[in-house]
XYZ file of C-alpha atoms in Angstrom:
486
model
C 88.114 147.071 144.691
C 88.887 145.992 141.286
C 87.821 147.516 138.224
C 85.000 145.486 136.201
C 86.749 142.438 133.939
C 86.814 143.692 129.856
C 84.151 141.823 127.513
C 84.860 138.576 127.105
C 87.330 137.400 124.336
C 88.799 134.567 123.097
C 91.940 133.531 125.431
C 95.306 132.668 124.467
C 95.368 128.637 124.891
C 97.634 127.314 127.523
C 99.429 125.709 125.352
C 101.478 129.219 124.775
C 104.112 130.065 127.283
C 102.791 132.265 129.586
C 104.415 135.509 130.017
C 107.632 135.313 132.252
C 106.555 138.415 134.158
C 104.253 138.431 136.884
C 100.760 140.552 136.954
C 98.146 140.503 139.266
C 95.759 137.648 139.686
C 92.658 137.587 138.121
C 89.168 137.910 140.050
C 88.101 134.336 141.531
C 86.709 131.927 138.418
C 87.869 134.686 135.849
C 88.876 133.254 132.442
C 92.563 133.573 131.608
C 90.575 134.921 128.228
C 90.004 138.325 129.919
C 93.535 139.168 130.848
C 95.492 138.220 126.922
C 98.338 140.385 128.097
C 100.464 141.819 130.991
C 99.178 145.309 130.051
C 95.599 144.625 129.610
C 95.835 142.690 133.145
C 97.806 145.786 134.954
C 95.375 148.273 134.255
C 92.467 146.078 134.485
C 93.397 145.310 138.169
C 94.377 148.499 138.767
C 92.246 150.403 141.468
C 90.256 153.176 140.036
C 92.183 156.797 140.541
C 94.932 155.178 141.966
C 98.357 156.883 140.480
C 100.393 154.301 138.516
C 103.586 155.170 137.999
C 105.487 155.617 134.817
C 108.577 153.313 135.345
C 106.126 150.598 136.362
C 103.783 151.149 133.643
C 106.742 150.309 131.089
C 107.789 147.823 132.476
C 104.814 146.338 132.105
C 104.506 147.100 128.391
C 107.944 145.995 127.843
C 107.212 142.643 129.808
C 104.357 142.546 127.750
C 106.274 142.820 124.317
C 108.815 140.600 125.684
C 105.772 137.813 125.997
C 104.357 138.368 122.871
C 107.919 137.954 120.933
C 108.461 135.109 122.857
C 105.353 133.026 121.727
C 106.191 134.167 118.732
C 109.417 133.149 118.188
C 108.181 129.736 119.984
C 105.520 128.782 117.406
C 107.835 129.797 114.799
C 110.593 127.765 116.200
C 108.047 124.826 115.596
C 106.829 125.743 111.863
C 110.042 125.906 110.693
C 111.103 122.274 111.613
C 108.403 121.004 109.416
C 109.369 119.790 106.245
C 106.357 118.727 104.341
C 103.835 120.857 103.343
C 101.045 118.697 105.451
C 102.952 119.186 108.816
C 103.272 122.595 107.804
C 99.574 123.505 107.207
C 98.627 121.104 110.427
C 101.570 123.397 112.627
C 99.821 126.541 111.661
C 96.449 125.289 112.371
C 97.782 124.275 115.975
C 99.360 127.288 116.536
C 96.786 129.607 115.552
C 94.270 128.346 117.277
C 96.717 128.242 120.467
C 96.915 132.336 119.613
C 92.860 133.159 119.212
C 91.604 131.103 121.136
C 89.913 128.420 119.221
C 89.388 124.914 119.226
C 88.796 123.705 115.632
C 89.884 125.427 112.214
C 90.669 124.659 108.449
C 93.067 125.723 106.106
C 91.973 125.654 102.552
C 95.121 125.485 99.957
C 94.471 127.431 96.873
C 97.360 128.482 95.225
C 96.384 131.836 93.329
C 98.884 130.868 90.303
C 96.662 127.855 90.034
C 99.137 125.422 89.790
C 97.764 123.380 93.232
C 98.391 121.322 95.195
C 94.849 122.045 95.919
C 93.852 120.768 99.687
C 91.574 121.439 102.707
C 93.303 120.136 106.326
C 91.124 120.332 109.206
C 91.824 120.432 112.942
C 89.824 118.783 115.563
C 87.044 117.918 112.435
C 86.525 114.857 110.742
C 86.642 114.801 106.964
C 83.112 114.326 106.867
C 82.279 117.530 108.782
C 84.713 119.418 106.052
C 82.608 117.858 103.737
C 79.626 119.677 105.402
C 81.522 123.356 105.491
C 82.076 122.754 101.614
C 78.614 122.546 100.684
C 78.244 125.932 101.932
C 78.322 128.641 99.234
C 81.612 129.908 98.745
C 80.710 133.332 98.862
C 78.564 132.741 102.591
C 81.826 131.873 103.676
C 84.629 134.311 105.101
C 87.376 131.776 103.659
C 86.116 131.754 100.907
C 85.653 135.606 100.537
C 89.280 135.672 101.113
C 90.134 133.007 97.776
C 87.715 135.167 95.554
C 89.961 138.288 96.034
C 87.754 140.627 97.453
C 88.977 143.647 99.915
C 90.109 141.818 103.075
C 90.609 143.684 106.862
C 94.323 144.224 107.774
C 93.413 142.082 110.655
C 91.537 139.179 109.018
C 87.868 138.436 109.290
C 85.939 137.881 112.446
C 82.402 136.924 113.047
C 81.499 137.001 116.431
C 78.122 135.280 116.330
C 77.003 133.723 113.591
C 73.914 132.525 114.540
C 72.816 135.655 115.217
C 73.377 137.791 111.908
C 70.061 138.243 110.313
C 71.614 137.592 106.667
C 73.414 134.637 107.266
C 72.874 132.372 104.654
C 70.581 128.828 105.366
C 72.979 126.352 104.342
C 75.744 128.094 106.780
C 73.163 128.323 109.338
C 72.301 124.485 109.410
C 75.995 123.315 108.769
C 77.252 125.503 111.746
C 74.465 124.427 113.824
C 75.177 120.391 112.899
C 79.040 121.264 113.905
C 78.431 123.097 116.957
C 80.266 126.577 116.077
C 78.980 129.693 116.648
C 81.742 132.240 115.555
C 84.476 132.354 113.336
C 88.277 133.961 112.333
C 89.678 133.698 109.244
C 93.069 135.221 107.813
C 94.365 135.102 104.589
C 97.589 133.223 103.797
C 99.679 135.224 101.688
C 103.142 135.708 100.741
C 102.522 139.496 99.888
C 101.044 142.593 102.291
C 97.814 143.229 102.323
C 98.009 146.769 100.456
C 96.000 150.375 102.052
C 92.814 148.947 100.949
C 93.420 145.329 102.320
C 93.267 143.614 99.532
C 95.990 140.298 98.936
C 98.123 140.516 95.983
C 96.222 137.230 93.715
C 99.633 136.179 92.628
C 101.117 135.533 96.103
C 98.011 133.949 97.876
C 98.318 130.831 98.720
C 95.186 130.057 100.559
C 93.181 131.076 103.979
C 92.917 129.997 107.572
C 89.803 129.813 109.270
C 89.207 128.666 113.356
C 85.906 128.080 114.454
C 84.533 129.011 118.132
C 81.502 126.751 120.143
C 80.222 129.911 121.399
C 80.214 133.641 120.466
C 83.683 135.197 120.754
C 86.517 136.723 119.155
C 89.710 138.063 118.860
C 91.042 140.742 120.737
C 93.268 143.845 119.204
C 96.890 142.153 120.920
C 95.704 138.183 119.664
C 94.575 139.471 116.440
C 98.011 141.272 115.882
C 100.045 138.341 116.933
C 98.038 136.133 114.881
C 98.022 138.484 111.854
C 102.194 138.767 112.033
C 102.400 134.537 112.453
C 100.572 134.151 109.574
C 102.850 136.224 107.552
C 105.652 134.797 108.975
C 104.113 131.038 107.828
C 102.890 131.653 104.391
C 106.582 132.250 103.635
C 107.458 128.809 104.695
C 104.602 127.275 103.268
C 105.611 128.967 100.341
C 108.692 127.313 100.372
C 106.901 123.623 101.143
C 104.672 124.080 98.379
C 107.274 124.808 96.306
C 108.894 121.524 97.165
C 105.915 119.928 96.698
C 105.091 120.533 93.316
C 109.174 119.797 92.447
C 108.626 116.379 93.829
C 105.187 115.854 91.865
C 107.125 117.241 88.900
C 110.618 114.614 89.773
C 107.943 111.886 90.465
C 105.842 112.313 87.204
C 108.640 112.639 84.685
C 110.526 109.609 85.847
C 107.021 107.322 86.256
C 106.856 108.682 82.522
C 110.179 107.259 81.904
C 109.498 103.741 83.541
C 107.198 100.997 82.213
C 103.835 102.376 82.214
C 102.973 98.425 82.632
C 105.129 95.006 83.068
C 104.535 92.504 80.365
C 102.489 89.576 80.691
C 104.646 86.725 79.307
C 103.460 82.788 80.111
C 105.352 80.958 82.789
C 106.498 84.255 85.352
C 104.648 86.790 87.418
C 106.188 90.029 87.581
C 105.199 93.198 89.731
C 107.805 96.067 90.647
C 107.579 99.263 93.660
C 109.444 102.081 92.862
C 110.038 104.764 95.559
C 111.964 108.374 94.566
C 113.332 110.983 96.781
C 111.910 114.824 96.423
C 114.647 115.805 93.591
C 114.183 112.739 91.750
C 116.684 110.101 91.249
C 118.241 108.183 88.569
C 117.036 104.615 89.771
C 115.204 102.221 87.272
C 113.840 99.314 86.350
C 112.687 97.388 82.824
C 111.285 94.188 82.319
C 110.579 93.666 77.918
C 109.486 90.670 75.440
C 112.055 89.039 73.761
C 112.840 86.822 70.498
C 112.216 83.114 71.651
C 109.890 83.805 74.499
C 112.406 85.252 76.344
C 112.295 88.081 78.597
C 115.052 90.432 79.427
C 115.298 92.055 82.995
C 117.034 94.997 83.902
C 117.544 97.108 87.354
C 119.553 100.441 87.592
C 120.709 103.385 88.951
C 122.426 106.211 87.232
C 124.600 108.814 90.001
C 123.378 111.977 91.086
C 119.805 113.851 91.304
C 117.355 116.061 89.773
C 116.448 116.600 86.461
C 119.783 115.907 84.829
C 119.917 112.484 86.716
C 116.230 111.492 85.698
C 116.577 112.635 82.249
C 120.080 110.280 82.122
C 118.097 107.328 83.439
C 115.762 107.488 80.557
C 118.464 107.970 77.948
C 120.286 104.664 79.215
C 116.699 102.461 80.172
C 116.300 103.309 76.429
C 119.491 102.423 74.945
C 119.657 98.978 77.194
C 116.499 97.801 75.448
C 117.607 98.925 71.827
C 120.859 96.462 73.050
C 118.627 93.781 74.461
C 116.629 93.294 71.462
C 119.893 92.903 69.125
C 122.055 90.650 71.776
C 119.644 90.122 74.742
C 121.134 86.388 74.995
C 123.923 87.949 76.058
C 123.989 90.059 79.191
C 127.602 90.321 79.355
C 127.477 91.883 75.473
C 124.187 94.460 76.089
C 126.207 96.136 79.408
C 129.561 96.421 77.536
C 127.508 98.567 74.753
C 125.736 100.162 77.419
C 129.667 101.184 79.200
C 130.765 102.802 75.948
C 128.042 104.760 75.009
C 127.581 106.291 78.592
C 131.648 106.577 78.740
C 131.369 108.262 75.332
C 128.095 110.469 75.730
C 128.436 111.208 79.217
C 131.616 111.204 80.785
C 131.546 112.550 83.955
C 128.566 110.464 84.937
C 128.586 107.055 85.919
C 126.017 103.825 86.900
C 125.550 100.682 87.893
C 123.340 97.949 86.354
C 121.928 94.502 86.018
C 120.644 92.440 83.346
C 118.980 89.107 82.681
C 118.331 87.016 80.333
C 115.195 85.188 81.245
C 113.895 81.682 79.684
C 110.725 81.237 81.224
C 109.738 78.038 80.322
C 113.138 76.902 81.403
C 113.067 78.833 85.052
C 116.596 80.080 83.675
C 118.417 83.405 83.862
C 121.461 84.875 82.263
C 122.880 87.835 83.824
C 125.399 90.161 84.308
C 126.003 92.641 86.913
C 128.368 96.176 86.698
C 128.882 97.067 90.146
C 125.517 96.270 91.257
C 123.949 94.125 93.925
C 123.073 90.306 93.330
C 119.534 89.222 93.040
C 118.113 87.334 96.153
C 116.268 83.833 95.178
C 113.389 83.176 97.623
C 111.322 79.887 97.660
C 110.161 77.590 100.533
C 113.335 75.583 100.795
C 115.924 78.426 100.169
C 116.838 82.341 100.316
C 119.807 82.765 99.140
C 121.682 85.744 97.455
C 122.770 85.057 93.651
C 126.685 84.702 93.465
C 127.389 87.118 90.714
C 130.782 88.470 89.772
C 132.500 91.403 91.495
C 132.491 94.162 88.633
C 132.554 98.076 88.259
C 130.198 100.325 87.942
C 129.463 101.286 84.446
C 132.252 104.463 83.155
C 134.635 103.900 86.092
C 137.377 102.009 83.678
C 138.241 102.583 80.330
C 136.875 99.026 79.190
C 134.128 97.368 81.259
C 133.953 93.829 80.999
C 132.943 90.467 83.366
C 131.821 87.203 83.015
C 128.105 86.383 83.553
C 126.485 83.849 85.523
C 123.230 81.551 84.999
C 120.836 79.928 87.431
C 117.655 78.379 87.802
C 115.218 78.707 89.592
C 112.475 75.812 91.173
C 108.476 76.361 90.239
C 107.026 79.162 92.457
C 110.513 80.832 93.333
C 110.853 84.151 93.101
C 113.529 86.387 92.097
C 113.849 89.922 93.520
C 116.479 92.459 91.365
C 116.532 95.543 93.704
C 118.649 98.732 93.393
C 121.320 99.905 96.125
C 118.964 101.940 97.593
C 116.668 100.181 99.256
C 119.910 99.326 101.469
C 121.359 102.500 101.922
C 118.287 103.719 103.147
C 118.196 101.589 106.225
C 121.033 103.847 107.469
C 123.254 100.663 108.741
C 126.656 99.134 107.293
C 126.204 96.887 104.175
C 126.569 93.464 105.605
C 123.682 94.593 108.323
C 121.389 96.189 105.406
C 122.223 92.490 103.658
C 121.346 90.836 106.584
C 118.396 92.896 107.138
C 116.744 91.994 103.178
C 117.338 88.348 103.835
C 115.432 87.781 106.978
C 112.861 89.824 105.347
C 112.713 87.728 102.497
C 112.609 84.461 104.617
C 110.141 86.119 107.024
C 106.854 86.492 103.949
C 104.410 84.900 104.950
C 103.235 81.178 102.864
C 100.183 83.166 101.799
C 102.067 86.205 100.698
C 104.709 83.881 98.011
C 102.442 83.267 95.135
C 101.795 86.961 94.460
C 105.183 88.618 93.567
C 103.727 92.484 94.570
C 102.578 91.068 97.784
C 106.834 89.773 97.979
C 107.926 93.073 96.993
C 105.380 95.066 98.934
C 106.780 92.888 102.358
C 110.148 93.183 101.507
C 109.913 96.854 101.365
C 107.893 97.423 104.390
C 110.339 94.807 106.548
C 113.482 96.556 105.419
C 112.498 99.890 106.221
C 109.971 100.289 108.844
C 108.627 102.864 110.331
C 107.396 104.958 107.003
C 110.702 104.697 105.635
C 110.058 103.221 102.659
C 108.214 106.567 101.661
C 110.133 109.016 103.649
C 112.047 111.819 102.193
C 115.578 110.313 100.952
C 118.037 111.548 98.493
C 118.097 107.968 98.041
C 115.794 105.824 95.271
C 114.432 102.923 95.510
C 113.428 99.967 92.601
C 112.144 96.189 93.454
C 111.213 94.236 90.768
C 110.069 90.699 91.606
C 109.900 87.820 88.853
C 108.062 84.582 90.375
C 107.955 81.760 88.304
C 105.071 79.474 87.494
C-alpha cells in the first residue's frame, strides 16, 4: 500500500522537461503537484518499513539533481537569447511561473539607483487588472515590501492564502477577490545576495517578481530553491538589458537633441521627416532651414561609425552645413566643398556622405549636390523616378572634393523624398534590390496617402522594411525627409 500523498503544493508546469529518469507512478487522479521531484516521488511511493537500498536511493537523488540542472539550464538557455529588456522581463515571468506553479504574475521594474526605466509587465493579466493590483497600498503588498527594502526570506515571500489572513488589508482583499487569486510568491530581483539577515543590497535591486495562484498553494522547499537560483541567474541579464536600455534612451535623446526640434513652415512645400537610430546611436541626419529669398535649404546625412563619438560628429557637421548654407546656400556644390575641408581638416580619420538642396518653393525648383550619397526619389501621380545626380565621393575620401550639381523641378503636389543609406542597407538585400524595393513602395502609396508628406514617409518606411524592421535593433540609422510641394 502506498504511503499517504504530501500536502498539496504548487506543481512544476508541464511546460518544464520532465525528469529523464523514471519514478513510480503516482496514485490514480494524483496531481503531478505532489510528486515536484524524483526524490520526493521515491520515498513517497515507497512502502512503509520496506528497506530501500543505498545505491538506489542515490541514484535517485542524483537523477533528481540531474532534473533540476536540466530545467535549469533549459530556461536559462531561453533568457539569454532575449535581447530587449521587455522579452527579458516577459521570459522570466514565463519561466517562473513554469517553476512554482502559477498561472499569472508581474514583475515590477524599479531600479534601486533610480535611474528607471520604471515598468510593471504582467502575465496572463490585462493592463487594467495591473491597474487594480496598483491601487493596493504598497506596503499590503509582498512586492512591494520587497522595493521598500525591508528584511526579505532567503527564499522569497509566500502567502499561501490570502483570503484567509485576518490582517489582510481591504483594498487587497477586494482587488484579489475581483482577479480571482487567492495566494501569492514573490522574489526579489537582485543583482547582489541576499546577506544573513535577508535583506537585498538597495544599490543592486532592480525590481521584484510576483506569481499569483487561483486557489491556496505554494511553493515547495525543491521549487522554491530552483526558483530562488533562476532568479539570480536572470537579474544578471536583466541587468545587462537594462543597461542597454538606458544607453539607447541616452543615444536616442542626445541625437533627437541634435536634430530639428521642428521643420519650418515655409509657403508653397509640406515637409515632415522619420528618423529611426540603432541602440549605440548613429551618425545619420537630417536639416531642413529658412533661407534669404524664400528659399529653403535641405540637407540629409550620415557621418561613419557609432556611439557617442559618431553622434557628437553629426552635430558638429549638421551645424557647420547650416553656418555654410546661410553664406552660399544657392550653391550646393560650394556649401559641401566647405563642409569636405573642414571635416578633412578637423577630423581626419572620419568620413561622410551628404546631400544638399537648394529649394525655390514658389518655383517647385531644387539645386543640389550629392557626396557619395543616394539620389532623391520624385513621386507624383504620373511619375516615380529616382533623381539623376552625379556619381561623387563621400566627404574626406580625396584630398579635394568637388562635383557638379544638378537642378530639377518638380509638378504641384509632387513630393520629394531625401533618405539616408540606411533605410536600404537595412533591408538586408543587394543595392539594386533595396532600390527596387523603395520604388515600388513609393509608387504603391495610396491616392489618399500623397497630399500628406508624413503619411509618404511613414508608408515608405513601413513598405521597405516590414515586419518591425523599421524599429528593430540595427547598427544601421535611418533619416526620411519628405518635401511635397503645393
Amino acid at each position: 500500500m502506498n504511503a499517504p500523498h504530501p500536502a498539496k503544493v504548487a506543481g512544476i508546469d508541464s511546460t518544464v522537461p520532465s525528469p529523464a529518469h523514471t519514478v513510480a507512478p503516482a496514485a490514480p487522479g494524483a496531481s503531478p503537484a505532489t510528486a515536484p521531484n524524483a526524490t520526493d516521488a521515491a520515498e513517497a511511493t515507497a512502502a512503509p518499513g520496506a528497506p530501500c537500498a543505498p545505491g538506489a536511493l542515490l541514484q535517485d537523488r542524483l537523477a533528481g539533481w540531474v532534473s533540476d540542472l536540466t530545467t535549469l539550464h533549459e530556461l536559462t538557455e531561453r533568457l539569454v537569447r532575449t535581447d530587449s529588456l521587455s522579452e527579458g522581463l516577459q521570459e522570466v515571468l514565463r519561466a517562473g511561473a513554469a517553476l512554482v506553479g502559477a498561472r499569472r504574475g508581474l514583475v515590477v521594474l524599479e531600479p534601486a539607483d533610480g535611474l528607471g526605466p520604471h515598468t510593471t509587465v504582467g502575465l496572463g493579466l490585462a493592463r487594467a487588472d495591473l491597474g487594480h493590483i496598483e491601487t493596493v497600498p504598497r506596503s499590503a503588498l509582498s512586492y512591494g515590501r520587497i522595493l521598500d527594502g525591508l528584511p526579505v526570506g532567503a527564499d522569497g515571500i509566500a502567502e499561501p492564502d490570502l483570503l484567509a489572513e485576518k490582517n489582510l488589508d481591504p483594498r487587497h482583499r477586494e482587488v484579489a477577490a475581483r482577479l480571482g487569486y487567492t495566494a501569492s510568491y514573490a522574489l526579489p530581483l537582485s543583482t547582489e545576495d541576499t546577506g544573513t539577515t535577508g535583506a537585498t543590497g538597495a544599490a543592486g535591486r532592480l525590481g521584484a517578481a510576483v506569481w499569483l495562484y487561483d486557489e491556496p498553494a505554494e511553493p515547495g522547499e525543491r521549487q522554491r530553491h530552483l526558483a530562488g537560483r533562476y532568479a539570480r541567474y536572470a537579474a544578471q541579464h536583466l541587468a545587462r538589458l537594462l543597461e542597454v536600455e538606458r544607453t539607447r534612451a541616452r543615444m536616442a535623446t542626445m541625437a533627437e537633441e541634435l536634430l530639428p526640434s521642428r521643420l519650418p513652415r515655409v509657403p508653397g512645400v509640406q515637409l515632415a521627416a522619420r528618423h529611426r537610430t540603432g541602440p549605440r546611436g548613429g551618425g545619420d541626419w537630417y536639416d531642413a532651414l529658412p533661407l534669404p529669398d524664400a528659399a529653403l535649404g535641405l540637407a540629409v546625412g550620415s557621418v561613419t561609425g557609432s556611439g557617442p563619438s559618431a553622434v557628437a560628429a553629426m552635430g558638429r557637421l549638421r551645424a557647420s552645413l547650416r553656418a555654410y548654407a546661410v553664406m552660399e546656400g544657392e550653391d550646393p556644390v560650394a556649401v559641401l566643398s566647405d563642409l569636405e575641408l573642414l571635416l578633412r581638416l578637423t577630423e581626419p580619420a572620419r568620413s561622410a556622405t551628404a546631400l544638399f538642396g537648394y529649394c525655390e518653393p514658389a518655383l517647385r525648383r531644387i539645386t543640389l549636390a550629392g557626396a557619395g550619397h543616394s539620389p532623391p526619389l520624385l513621386i507624383g501621380e504620373r511619375r516615380t523616378e529616382f533623381v539623376e545626380t552625379s556619381v561623387s565621393a563621400p566627404l574626406g575620401m580625396l584630398a579635394c572634393w568637388e562635383a557638379p550639381s544638378v537642378e530639377f523641378q518638380a509638378e504641384p503636389g509632387e513630393t520629394v523624398l531625401l533618405y539616408t543609406d540606411g533605410l536600404l542597407h537595412r533591408t538586408g538585400a543587394p543595392a539594386d534590390r533595396a532600390f527596387a524595393r523603395l520604388k515600388s513602395a513609393a509608387a504603391g502609396i495610396p491616392r489618399a496617402e500623397r497630399h500628406d508628406p508624413a503619411a509618404v514617409a511613414e508608408h515608405v518606411l513601413r513598405t521597405v522594411l516590414p515586419d518591425g524592421k523599421a524599429d528593430a535593433d540595427s547598427e544601421e540609422d535611418v533619416v526620411l525627409l519628405a518635401v511635397r510641394f503645393e
